[in-house]
PDB file of N, CA, C and O in Angstrom:
ATOM      1  N   MET A 989      12.380  -1.822   0.785  1.00  0.00           N
ATOM      2  CA  MET A 989      11.531  -2.533   1.710  1.00  0.00           C
ATOM      3  C   MET A 989      12.434  -3.178   2.765  1.00  0.00           C
ATOM      4  O   MET A 989      13.352  -3.912   2.434  1.00  0.00           O
ATOM      5  N   LYS A 990      12.141  -2.911   4.002  1.00  0.00           N
ATOM      6  CA  LYS A 990      12.939  -3.443   5.097  1.00  0.00           C
ATOM      7  C   LYS A 990      12.529  -4.878   5.400  1.00  0.00           C
ATOM      8  O   LYS A 990      11.490  -5.353   4.946  1.00  0.00           O
ATOM      9  N   LYS A 991      13.354  -5.555   6.181  1.00  0.00           N
ATOM     10  CA  LYS A 991      13.085  -6.958   6.501  1.00  0.00           C
ATOM     11  C   LYS A 991      11.751  -7.122   7.229  1.00  0.00           C
ATOM     12  O   LYS A 991      11.017  -8.080   6.976  1.00  0.00           O
ATOM     13  N   ASP A 992      11.439  -6.191   8.118  1.00  0.00           N
ATOM     14  CA  ASP A 992      10.167  -6.270   8.838  1.00  0.00           C
ATOM     15  C   ASP A 992       8.995  -6.157   7.872  1.00  0.00           C
ATOM     16  O   ASP A 992       8.000  -6.880   7.991  1.00  0.00           O
ATOM     17  N   GLU A 993       9.119  -5.257   6.917  1.00  0.00           N
ATOM     18  CA  GLU A 993       8.059  -5.068   5.933  1.00  0.00           C
ATOM     19  C   GLU A 993       7.921  -6.311   5.061  1.00  0.00           C
ATOM     20  O   GLU A 993       6.815  -6.706   4.709  1.00  0.00           O
ATOM     21  N   TRP A 994       9.036  -6.928   4.717  1.00  0.00           N
ATOM     22  CA  TRP A 994       8.999  -8.123   3.873  1.00  0.00           C
ATOM     23  C   TRP A 994       8.315  -9.268   4.622  1.00  0.00           C
ATOM     24  O   TRP A 994       7.556 -10.033   4.039  1.00  0.00           O
ATOM     25  N   ARG A 995       8.559  -9.370   5.917  1.00  0.00           N
ATOM     26  CA  ARG A 995       7.886 -10.414   6.711  1.00  0.00           C
ATOM     27  C   ARG A 995       6.374 -10.200   6.707  1.00  0.00           C
ATOM     28  O   ARG A 995       5.601 -11.160   6.616  1.00  0.00           O
ATOM     29  N   LYS A 996       5.963  -8.945   6.803  1.00  0.00           N
ATOM     30  CA  LYS A 996       4.528  -8.641   6.762  1.00  0.00           C
ATOM     31  C   LYS A 996       3.941  -9.024   5.407  1.00  0.00           C
ATOM     32  O   LYS A 996       2.838  -9.545   5.329  1.00  0.00           O
ATOM     33  N   VAL A 997       4.698  -8.746   4.340  1.00  0.00           N
ATOM     34  CA  VAL A 997       4.231  -9.076   2.991  1.00  0.00           C
ATOM     35  C   VAL A 997       4.065 -10.585   2.849  1.00  0.00           C
ATOM     36  O   VAL A 997       3.103 -11.068   2.251  1.00  0.00           O
ATOM     37  N   GLN A 998       4.992 -11.337   3.407  1.00  0.00           N
ATOM     38  CA  GLN A 998       4.916 -12.792   3.290  1.00  0.00           C
ATOM     39  C   GLN A 998       3.727 -13.367   4.054  1.00  0.00           C
ATOM     40  O   GLN A 998       3.254 -14.448   3.734  1.00  0.00           O
ATOM     41  N   GLU A 999       3.229 -12.633   5.036  1.00  0.00           N
ATOM     42  CA  GLU A 999       2.077 -13.090   5.801  1.00  0.00           C
ATOM     43  C   GLU A 999       0.750 -12.653   5.180  1.00  0.00           C
ATOM     44  O   GLU A 999      -0.304 -13.143   5.579  1.00  0.00           O
ATOM     45  N   MET A1000       0.794 -11.757   4.211  1.00  0.00           N
ATOM     46  CA  MET A1000      -0.427 -11.242   3.592  1.00  0.00           C
ATOM     47  C   MET A1000      -1.082 -12.309   2.704  1.00  0.00           C
ATOM     48  O   MET A1000      -0.416 -13.149   2.121  1.00  0.00           O
ATOM     49  N   THR A1001      -2.399 -12.200   2.609  1.00  0.00           N
ATOM     50  CA  THR A1001      -3.138 -13.072   1.705  1.00  0.00           C
ATOM     51  C   THR A1001      -3.127 -12.465   0.305  1.00  0.00           C
ATOM     52  O   THR A1001      -2.757 -11.298   0.118  1.00  0.00           O
ATOM     53  N   LEU A1002      -3.562 -13.246  -0.660  1.00  0.00           N
ATOM     54  CA  LEU A1002      -3.568 -12.786  -2.049  1.00  0.00           C
ATOM     55  C   LEU A1002      -4.413 -11.521  -2.242  1.00  0.00           C
ATOM     56  O   LEU A1002      -3.936 -10.561  -2.853  1.00  0.00           O
ATOM     57  N   PRO A1003      -5.646 -11.444  -1.709  1.00  0.00           N
ATOM     58  CA  PRO A1003      -6.421 -10.199  -1.880  1.00  0.00           C
ATOM     59  C   PRO A1003      -5.757  -8.985  -1.225  1.00  0.00           C
ATOM     60  O   PRO A1003      -5.818  -7.873  -1.758  1.00  0.00           O
ATOM     61  N   GLU A1004      -5.108  -9.194  -0.085  1.00  0.00           N
ATOM     62  CA  GLU A1004      -4.414  -8.090   0.577  1.00  0.00           C
ATOM     63  C   GLU A1004      -3.242  -7.602  -0.271  1.00  0.00           C
ATOM     64  O   GLU A1004      -3.021  -6.395  -0.399  1.00  0.00           O
ATOM     65  N   LEU A1005      -2.512  -8.545  -0.864  1.00  0.00           N
ATOM     66  CA  LEU A1005      -1.389  -8.185  -1.725  1.00  0.00           C
ATOM     67  C   LEU A1005      -1.875  -7.408  -2.950  1.00  0.00           C
ATOM     68  O   LEU A1005      -1.260  -6.420  -3.354  1.00  0.00           O
ATOM     69  N   GLN A1006      -2.964  -7.860  -3.532  1.00  0.00           N
ATOM     70  CA  GLN A1006      -3.491  -7.181  -4.712  1.00  0.00           C
ATOM     71  C   GLN A1006      -3.959  -5.769  -4.367  1.00  0.00           C
ATOM     72  O   GLN A1006      -3.752  -4.836  -5.154  1.00  0.00           O
ATOM     73  N   ALA A1007      -4.544  -5.599  -3.203  1.00  0.00           N
ATOM     74  CA  ALA A1007      -4.977  -4.262  -2.779  1.00  0.00           C
ATOM     75  C   ALA A1007      -3.760  -3.361  -2.574  1.00  0.00           C
ATOM     76  O   ALA A1007      -3.754  -2.195  -2.979  1.00  0.00           O
ATOM     77  N   ARG A1008      -2.728  -3.902  -1.954  1.00  0.00           N
ATOM     78  CA  ARG A1008      -1.494  -3.126  -1.734  1.00  0.00           C
ATOM     79  C   ARG A1008      -0.837  -2.753  -3.054  1.00  0.00           C
ATOM     80  O   ARG A1008      -0.341  -1.635  -3.223  1.00  0.00           O
ATOM     81  N   LEU A1009      -0.875  -3.682  -4.017  1.00  0.00           N
ATOM     82  CA  LEU A1009      -0.324  -3.395  -5.346  1.00  0.00           C
ATOM     83  C   LEU A1009      -1.064  -2.245  -6.014  1.00  0.00           C
ATOM     84  O   LEU A1009      -0.449  -1.383  -6.639  1.00  0.00           O
ATOM     85  N   ARG A1010      -2.385  -2.251  -5.875  1.00  0.00           N
ATOM     86  CA  ARG A1010      -3.180  -1.149  -6.453  1.00  0.00           C
ATOM     87  C   ARG A1010      -2.771   0.185  -5.845  1.00  0.00           C
ATOM     88  O   ARG A1010      -2.618   1.185  -6.551  1.00  0.00           O
ATOM     89  N   GLU A1011      -2.577   0.195  -4.524  1.00  0.00           N
ATOM     90  CA  GLU A1011      -2.180   1.428  -3.848  1.00  0.00           C
ATOM     91  C   GLU A1011      -0.815   1.913  -4.340  1.00  0.00           C
ATOM     92  O   GLU A1011      -0.631   3.102  -4.618  1.00  0.00           O
ATOM     93  N   LEU A1012       0.134   0.989  -4.436  1.00  0.00           N
ATOM     94  CA  LEU A1012       1.479   1.370  -4.875  1.00  0.00           C
ATOM     95  C   LEU A1012       1.483   1.840  -6.324  1.00  0.00           C
ATOM     96  O   LEU A1012       2.181   2.796  -6.667  1.00  0.00           O
ATOM     97  N   ARG A1013       0.706   1.183  -7.159  1.00  0.00           N
ATOM     98  CA  ARG A1013       0.642   1.609  -8.565  1.00  0.00           C
ATOM     99  C   ARG A1013       0.012   2.988  -8.700  1.00  0.00           C
ATOM    100  O   ARG A1013       0.428   3.792  -9.534  1.00  0.00           O
ATOM    101  N   GLN A1014      -0.993   3.260  -7.877  1.00  0.00           N
ATOM    102  CA  GLN A1014      -1.618   4.583  -7.896  1.00  0.00           C
ATOM    103  C   GLN A1014      -0.620   5.642  -7.446  1.00  0.00           C
ATOM    104  O   GLN A1014      -0.524   6.717  -8.039  1.00  0.00           O
ATOM    105  N   GLU A1015       0.147   5.323  -6.405  1.00  0.00           N
ATOM    106  CA  GLU A1015       1.162   6.258  -5.926  1.00  0.00           C
ATOM    107  C   GLU A1015       2.231   6.492  -6.996  1.00  0.00           C
ATOM    108  O   GLU A1015       2.662   7.622  -7.221  1.00  0.00           O
ATOM    109  N   LEU A1016       2.633   5.422  -7.679  1.00  0.00           N
ATOM    110  CA  LEU A1016       3.620   5.549  -8.750  1.00  0.00           C
ATOM    111  C   LEU A1016       3.078   6.434  -9.872  1.00  0.00           C
ATOM    112  O   LEU A1016       3.796   7.292 -10.401  1.00  0.00           O
ATOM    113  N   PHE A1017       1.812   6.239 -10.220  1.00  0.00           N
ATOM    114  CA  PHE A1017       1.185   7.059 -11.250  1.00  0.00           C
ATOM    115  C   PHE A1017       1.214   8.538 -10.852  1.00  0.00           C
ATOM    116  O   PHE A1017       1.578   9.403 -11.653  1.00  0.00           O
ATOM    117  N   ASN A1018       0.865   8.816  -9.597  1.00  0.00           N
ATOM    118  CA  ASN A1018       0.858  10.198  -9.123  1.00  0.00           C
ATOM    119  C   ASN A1018       2.261  10.802  -9.145  1.00  0.00           C
ATOM    120  O   ASN A1018       2.432  11.969  -9.509  1.00  0.00           O
ATOM    121  N   LEU A1019       3.242  10.016  -8.765  1.00  0.00           N
ATOM    122  CA  LEU A1019       4.610  10.526  -8.793  1.00  0.00           C
ATOM    123  C   LEU A1019       5.081  10.792 -10.221  1.00  0.00           C
ATOM    124  O   LEU A1019       5.810  11.751 -10.469  1.00  0.00           O
ATOM    125  N   ARG A1020       4.666   9.952 -11.143  1.00  0.00           N
ATOM    126  CA  ARG A1020       5.026  10.189 -12.548  1.00  0.00           C
ATOM    127  C   ARG A1020       4.402  11.481 -13.066  1.00  0.00           C
ATOM    128  O   ARG A1020       5.024  12.206 -13.842  1.00  0.00           O
ATOM    129  N   LEU A1021       3.185  11.750 -12.638  1.00  0.00           N
ATOM    130  CA  LEU A1021       2.547  13.014 -13.018  1.00  0.00           C
ATOM    131  C   LEU A1021       3.315  14.199 -12.438  1.00  0.00           C
ATOM    132  O   LEU A1021       3.523  15.209 -13.110  1.00  0.00           O
ATOM    133  N   GLN A1022       3.733  14.071 -11.185  1.00  0.00           N
ATOM    134  CA  GLN A1022       4.516  15.133 -10.561  1.00  0.00           C
ATOM    135  C   GLN A1022       5.839  15.326 -11.290  1.00  0.00           C
ATOM    136  O   GLN A1022       6.302  16.448 -11.465  1.00  0.00           O
ATOM    137  N   LYS A1023       6.424  14.224 -11.717  1.00  0.00           N
ATOM    138  CA  LYS A1023       7.692  14.313 -12.447  1.00  0.00           C
ATOM    139  C   LYS A1023       7.489  15.050 -13.777  1.00  0.00           C
ATOM    140  O   LYS A1023       8.302  15.892 -14.163  1.00  0.00           O
ATOM    141  N   ALA A1024       6.393  14.761 -14.439  1.00  0.00           N
ATOM    142  CA  ALA A1024       6.113  15.384 -15.733  1.00  0.00           C
ATOM    143  C   ALA A1024       5.885  16.885 -15.597  1.00  0.00           C
ATOM    144  O   ALA A1024       6.182  17.652 -16.516  1.00  0.00           O
ATOM    145  N   THR A1025       5.364  17.301 -14.456  1.00  0.00           N
ATOM    146  CA  THR A1025       5.103  18.726 -14.247  1.00  0.00           C
ATOM    147  C   THR A1025       6.188  19.396 -13.404  1.00  0.00           C
ATOM    148  O   THR A1025       5.999  20.508 -12.923  1.00  0.00           O
ATOM    149  N   ALA A1026       7.302  18.701 -13.229  1.00  0.00           N
ATOM    150  CA  ALA A1026       8.476  19.211 -12.495  1.00  0.00           C
ATOM    151  C   ALA A1026       8.145  19.582 -11.049  1.00  0.00           C
ATOM    152  O   ALA A1026       8.648  20.560 -10.519  1.00  0.00           O
ATOM    153  N   GLN A1027       7.279  18.809 -10.398  1.00  0.00           N
ATOM    154  CA  GLN A1027       6.922  19.058  -9.008  1.00  0.00           C
ATOM    155  C   GLN A1027       7.395  17.941  -8.087  1.00  0.00           C
ATOM    156  O   GLN A1027       7.085  17.936  -6.902  1.00  0.00           O
ATOM    157  N   LEU A1028       8.152  17.011  -8.618  1.00  0.00           N
ATOM    158  CA  LEU A1028       8.585  15.852  -7.846  1.00  0.00           C
ATOM    159  C   LEU A1028       9.710  16.234  -6.894  1.00  0.00           C
ATOM    160  O   LEU A1028      10.737  16.767  -7.305  1.00  0.00           O
ATOM    161  N   GLU A1029       9.494  15.973  -5.594  1.00  0.00           N
ATOM    162  CA  GLU A1029      10.488  16.339  -4.590  1.00  0.00           C
ATOM    163  C   GLU A1029      11.539  15.257  -4.392  1.00  0.00           C
ATOM    164  O   GLU A1029      12.705  15.551  -4.169  1.00  0.00           O
ATOM    165  N   LYS A1030      11.126  13.994  -4.432  1.00  0.00           N
ATOM    166  CA  LYS A1030      12.054  12.879  -4.190  1.00  0.00           C
ATOM    167  C   LYS A1030      12.050  11.933  -5.391  1.00  0.00           C
ATOM    168  O   LYS A1030      11.266  10.965  -5.428  1.00  0.00           O
ATOM    169  N   PRO A1031      12.909  12.150  -6.350  1.00  0.00           N
ATOM    170  CA  PRO A1031      12.951  11.269  -7.519  1.00  0.00           C
ATOM    171  C   PRO A1031      13.316   9.825  -7.157  1.00  0.00           C
ATOM    172  O   PRO A1031      12.911   8.894  -7.840  1.00  0.00           O
ATOM    173  N   SER A1032      14.037   9.638  -6.068  1.00  0.00           N
ATOM    174  CA  SER A1032      14.419   8.285  -5.673  1.00  0.00           C
ATOM    175  C   SER A1032      13.208   7.450  -5.263  1.00  0.00           C
ATOM    176  O   SER A1032      13.258   6.222  -5.278  1.00  0.00           O
ATOM    177  N   ARG A1033      12.131   8.115  -4.893  1.00  0.00           N
ATOM    178  CA  ARG A1033      10.906   7.398  -4.495  1.00  0.00           C
ATOM    179  C   ARG A1033      10.341   6.581  -5.661  1.00  0.00           C
ATOM    180  O   ARG A1033       9.774   5.515  -5.442  1.00  0.00           O
ATOM    181  N   LEU A1034      10.507   7.058  -6.890  1.00  0.00           N
ATOM    182  CA  LEU A1034      10.045   6.317  -8.062  1.00  0.00           C
ATOM    183  C   LEU A1034      10.717   4.952  -8.123  1.00  0.00           C
ATOM    184  O   LEU A1034      10.066   3.926  -8.334  1.00  0.00           O
ATOM    185  N   ARG A1035      12.008   4.947  -7.944  1.00  0.00           N
ATOM    186  CA  ARG A1035      12.777   3.708  -8.007  1.00  0.00           C
ATOM    187  C   ARG A1035      12.363   2.745  -6.888  1.00  0.00           C
ATOM    188  O   ARG A1035      12.167   1.552  -7.120  1.00  0.00           O
ATOM    189  N   LEU A1036      12.209   3.271  -5.691  1.00  0.00           N
ATOM    190  CA  LEU A1036      11.806   2.433  -4.566  1.00  0.00           C
ATOM    191  C   LEU A1036      10.426   1.827  -4.783  1.00  0.00           C
ATOM    192  O   LEU A1036      10.198   0.652  -4.485  1.00  0.00           O
ATOM    193  N   LEU A1037       9.513   2.619  -5.316  1.00  0.00           N
ATOM    194  CA  LEU A1037       8.159   2.115  -5.578  1.00  0.00           C
ATOM    195  C   LEU A1037       8.175   1.013  -6.623  1.00  0.00           C
ATOM    196  O   LEU A1037       7.497  -0.001  -6.465  1.00  0.00           O
ATOM    197  N   ARG A1038       8.940   1.210  -7.689  1.00  0.00           N
ATOM    198  CA  ARG A1038       9.014   0.179  -8.729  1.00  0.00           C
ATOM    199  C   ARG A1038       9.544  -1.125  -8.157  1.00  0.00           C
ATOM    200  O   ARG A1038       9.048  -2.205  -8.475  1.00  0.00           O
ATOM    201  N   ARG A1039      10.525  -1.033  -7.293  1.00  0.00           N
ATOM    202  CA  ARG A1039      11.103  -2.239  -6.692  1.00  0.00           C
ATOM    203  C   ARG A1039      10.129  -2.902  -5.721  1.00  0.00           C
ATOM    204  O   ARG A1039      10.025  -4.125  -5.680  1.00  0.00           O
ATOM    205  N   ASP A1040       9.407  -2.103  -4.948  1.00  0.00           N
ATOM    206  CA  ASP A1040       8.414  -2.666  -4.031  1.00  0.00           C
ATOM    207  C   ASP A1040       7.298  -3.364  -4.814  1.00  0.00           C
ATOM    208  O   ASP A1040       6.826  -4.432  -4.416  1.00  0.00           O
ATOM    209  N   ILE A1041       6.878  -2.763  -5.910  1.00  0.00           N
ATOM    210  CA  ILE A1041       5.860  -3.378  -6.756  1.00  0.00           C
ATOM    211  C   ILE A1041       6.364  -4.715  -7.286  1.00  0.00           C
ATOM    212  O   ILE A1041       5.642  -5.715  -7.275  1.00  0.00           O
ATOM    213  N   ALA A1042       7.600  -4.757  -7.728  1.00  0.00           N
ATOM    214  CA  ALA A1042       8.177  -6.003  -8.243  1.00  0.00           C
ATOM    215  C   ALA A1042       8.228  -7.064  -7.145  1.00  0.00           C
ATOM    216  O   ALA A1042       7.938  -8.243  -7.397  1.00  0.00           O
ATOM    217  N   ARG A1043       8.570  -6.670  -5.937  1.00  0.00           N
ATOM    218  CA  ARG A1043       8.611  -7.623  -4.822  1.00  0.00           C
ATOM    219  C   ARG A1043       7.227  -8.196  -4.529  1.00  0.00           C
ATOM    220  O   ARG A1043       7.063  -9.396  -4.315  1.00  0.00           O
ATOM    221  N   LEU A1044       6.227  -7.326  -4.541  1.00  0.00           N
ATOM    222  CA  LEU A1044       4.866  -7.793  -4.296  1.00  0.00           C
ATOM    223  C   LEU A1044       4.384  -8.695  -5.427  1.00  0.00           C
ATOM    224  O   LEU A1044       3.712  -9.701  -5.179  1.00  0.00           O
ATOM    225  N   GLU A1045       4.715  -8.348  -6.654  1.00  0.00           N
ATOM    226  CA  GLU A1045       4.347  -9.191  -7.791  1.00  0.00           C
ATOM    227  C   GLU A1045       4.978 -10.577  -7.661  1.00  0.00           C
ATOM    228  O   GLU A1045       4.356 -11.589  -7.967  1.00  0.00           O
ATOM    229  N   THR A1046       6.216 -10.613  -7.199  1.00  0.00           N
ATOM    230  CA  THR A1046       6.901 -11.887  -6.994  1.00  0.00           C
ATOM    231  C   THR A1046       6.167 -12.723  -5.960  1.00  0.00           C
ATOM    232  O   THR A1046       5.957 -13.923  -6.142  1.00  0.00           O
ATOM    233  N   ARG A1047       5.761 -12.094  -4.874  1.00  0.00           N
ATOM    234  CA  ARG A1047       5.031 -12.820  -3.829  1.00  0.00           C
ATOM    235  C   ARG A1047       3.682 -13.313  -4.331  1.00  0.00           C
ATOM    236  O   ARG A1047       3.259 -14.429  -4.016  1.00  0.00           O
ATOM    237  N   VAL A1048       2.987 -12.508  -5.136  1.00  0.00           N
ATOM    238  CA  VAL A1048       1.711 -12.924  -5.712  1.00  0.00           C
ATOM    239  C   VAL A1048       1.920 -14.155  -6.581  1.00  0.00           C
ATOM    240  O   VAL A1048       1.152 -15.130  -6.510  1.00  0.00           O
ATOM    241  N   THR A1049       2.963 -14.154  -7.387  1.00  0.00           N
ATOM    242  CA  THR A1049       3.269 -15.298  -8.243  1.00  0.00           C
ATOM    243  C   THR A1049       3.555 -16.541  -7.406  1.00  0.00           C
ATOM    244  O   THR A1049       3.086 -17.634  -7.733  1.00  0.00           O
ATOM    245  N   GLN A1050       4.307 -16.374  -6.333  1.00  0.00           N
ATOM    246  CA  GLN A1050       4.603 -17.506  -5.454  1.00  0.00           C
ATOM    247  C   GLN A1050       3.321 -18.097  -4.873  1.00  0.00           C
ATOM    248  O   GLN A1050       3.148 -19.321  -4.844  1.00  0.00           O
ATOM    249  N   LEU A1051       2.425 -17.246  -4.415  1.00  0.00           N
ATOM    250  CA  LEU A1051       1.168 -17.725  -3.839  1.00  0.00           C
ATOM    251  C   LEU A1051       0.314 -18.438  -4.878  1.00  0.00           C
ATOM    252  O   LEU A1051      -0.303 -19.467  -4.586  1.00  0.00           O
ATOM    253  N   ARG A1052       0.280 -17.907  -6.087  1.00  0.00           N
ATOM    254  CA  ARG A1052      -0.514 -18.550  -7.140  1.00  0.00           C
ATOM    255  C   ARG A1052       0.063 -19.907  -7.512  1.00  0.00           C
ATOM    256  O   ARG A1052      -0.690 -20.852  -7.765  1.00  0.00           O
ATOM    257  N   ARG A1053       1.382 -20.014  -7.556  1.00  0.00           N
ATOM    258  CA  ARG A1053       2.002 -21.308  -7.858  1.00  0.00           C
ATOM    259  C   ARG A1053       1.723 -22.313  -6.755  1.00  0.00           C
ATOM    260  O   ARG A1053       1.456 -23.484  -7.025  1.00  0.00           O
ATOM    261  N   GLN A1054       1.779 -21.871  -5.507  1.00  0.00           N
ATOM    262  CA  GLN A1054       1.473 -22.763  -4.391  1.00  0.00           C
ATOM    263  C   GLN A1054       0.045 -23.258  -4.482  1.00  0.00           C
ATOM    264  O   GLN A1054      -0.236 -24.433  -4.260  1.00  0.00           O
ATOM    265  N   ALA A1055      -0.863 -22.369  -4.818  1.00  0.00           N
ATOM    266  CA  ALA A1055      -2.265 -22.731  -4.926  1.00  0.00           C
ATOM    267  C   ALA A1055      -2.494 -23.721  -6.057  1.00  0.00           C
ATOM    268  O   ALA A1055      -3.257 -24.674  -5.917  1.00  0.00           O
ATOM    269  N   SER A1056      -1.800 -23.524  -7.176  1.00  0.00           N
ATOM    270  CA  SER A1056      -1.994 -24.445  -8.296  1.00  0.00           C
ATOM    271  C   SER A1056      -1.360 -25.800  -8.017  1.00  0.00           C
ATOM    272  O   SER A1056      -1.859 -26.829  -8.455  1.00  0.00           O
ATOM    273  N   MET A1057      -0.266 -25.819  -7.256  1.00  0.00           N
ATOM    274  CA  MET A1057       0.377 -27.081  -6.900  1.00  0.00           C
ATOM    275  C   MET A1057      -0.518 -27.872  -5.947  1.00  0.00           C
ATOM    276  O   MET A1057      -0.621 -29.088  -6.042  1.00  0.00           O
ATOM    277  N   GLN A1058      -1.163 -27.175  -5.023  1.00  0.00           N
ATOM    278  CA  GLN A1058      -2.041 -27.851  -4.066  1.00  0.00           C
ATOM    279  C   GLN A1058      -3.309 -28.344  -4.743  1.00  0.00           C
ATOM    280  O   GLN A1058      -3.875 -29.341  -4.341  1.00  0.00           O
ATOM    281  N   ALA A1059      -3.746 -27.637  -5.771  1.00  0.00           N
ATOM    282  CA  ALA A1059      -4.960 -28.025  -6.486  1.00  0.00           C
ATOM    283  C   ALA A1059      -4.725 -29.247  -7.355  1.00  0.00           C
ATOM    284  O   ALA A1059      -5.643 -30.015  -7.631  1.00  0.00           O
ATOM    285  N   SER A1060      -3.492 -29.458  -7.758  1.00  0.00           N
ATOM    286  CA  SER A1060      -3.178 -30.598  -8.638  1.00  0.00           C
ATOM    287  C   SER A1060      -3.152 -31.899  -7.904  1.00  0.00           C
ATOM    288  O   SER A1060      -2.944 -32.107  -6.826  1.00  0.00           O
TER     289      SER A1060
END
């Protein structure tokens, strides 16, 4: 994920992040299926997707903590 993309992620709302996570997880699932059937063209894409998912999960956690701190 490039710096520009990370800035966009930081500006996203929680529902937008969750929707993006669903998309990335679906793509990861499809790539795993391709890997299982030996049709995967870019194996490095699996690693990049896993890392992007982790980054988005981190941002979701940050937003939830901020929301709970403000609610307290």
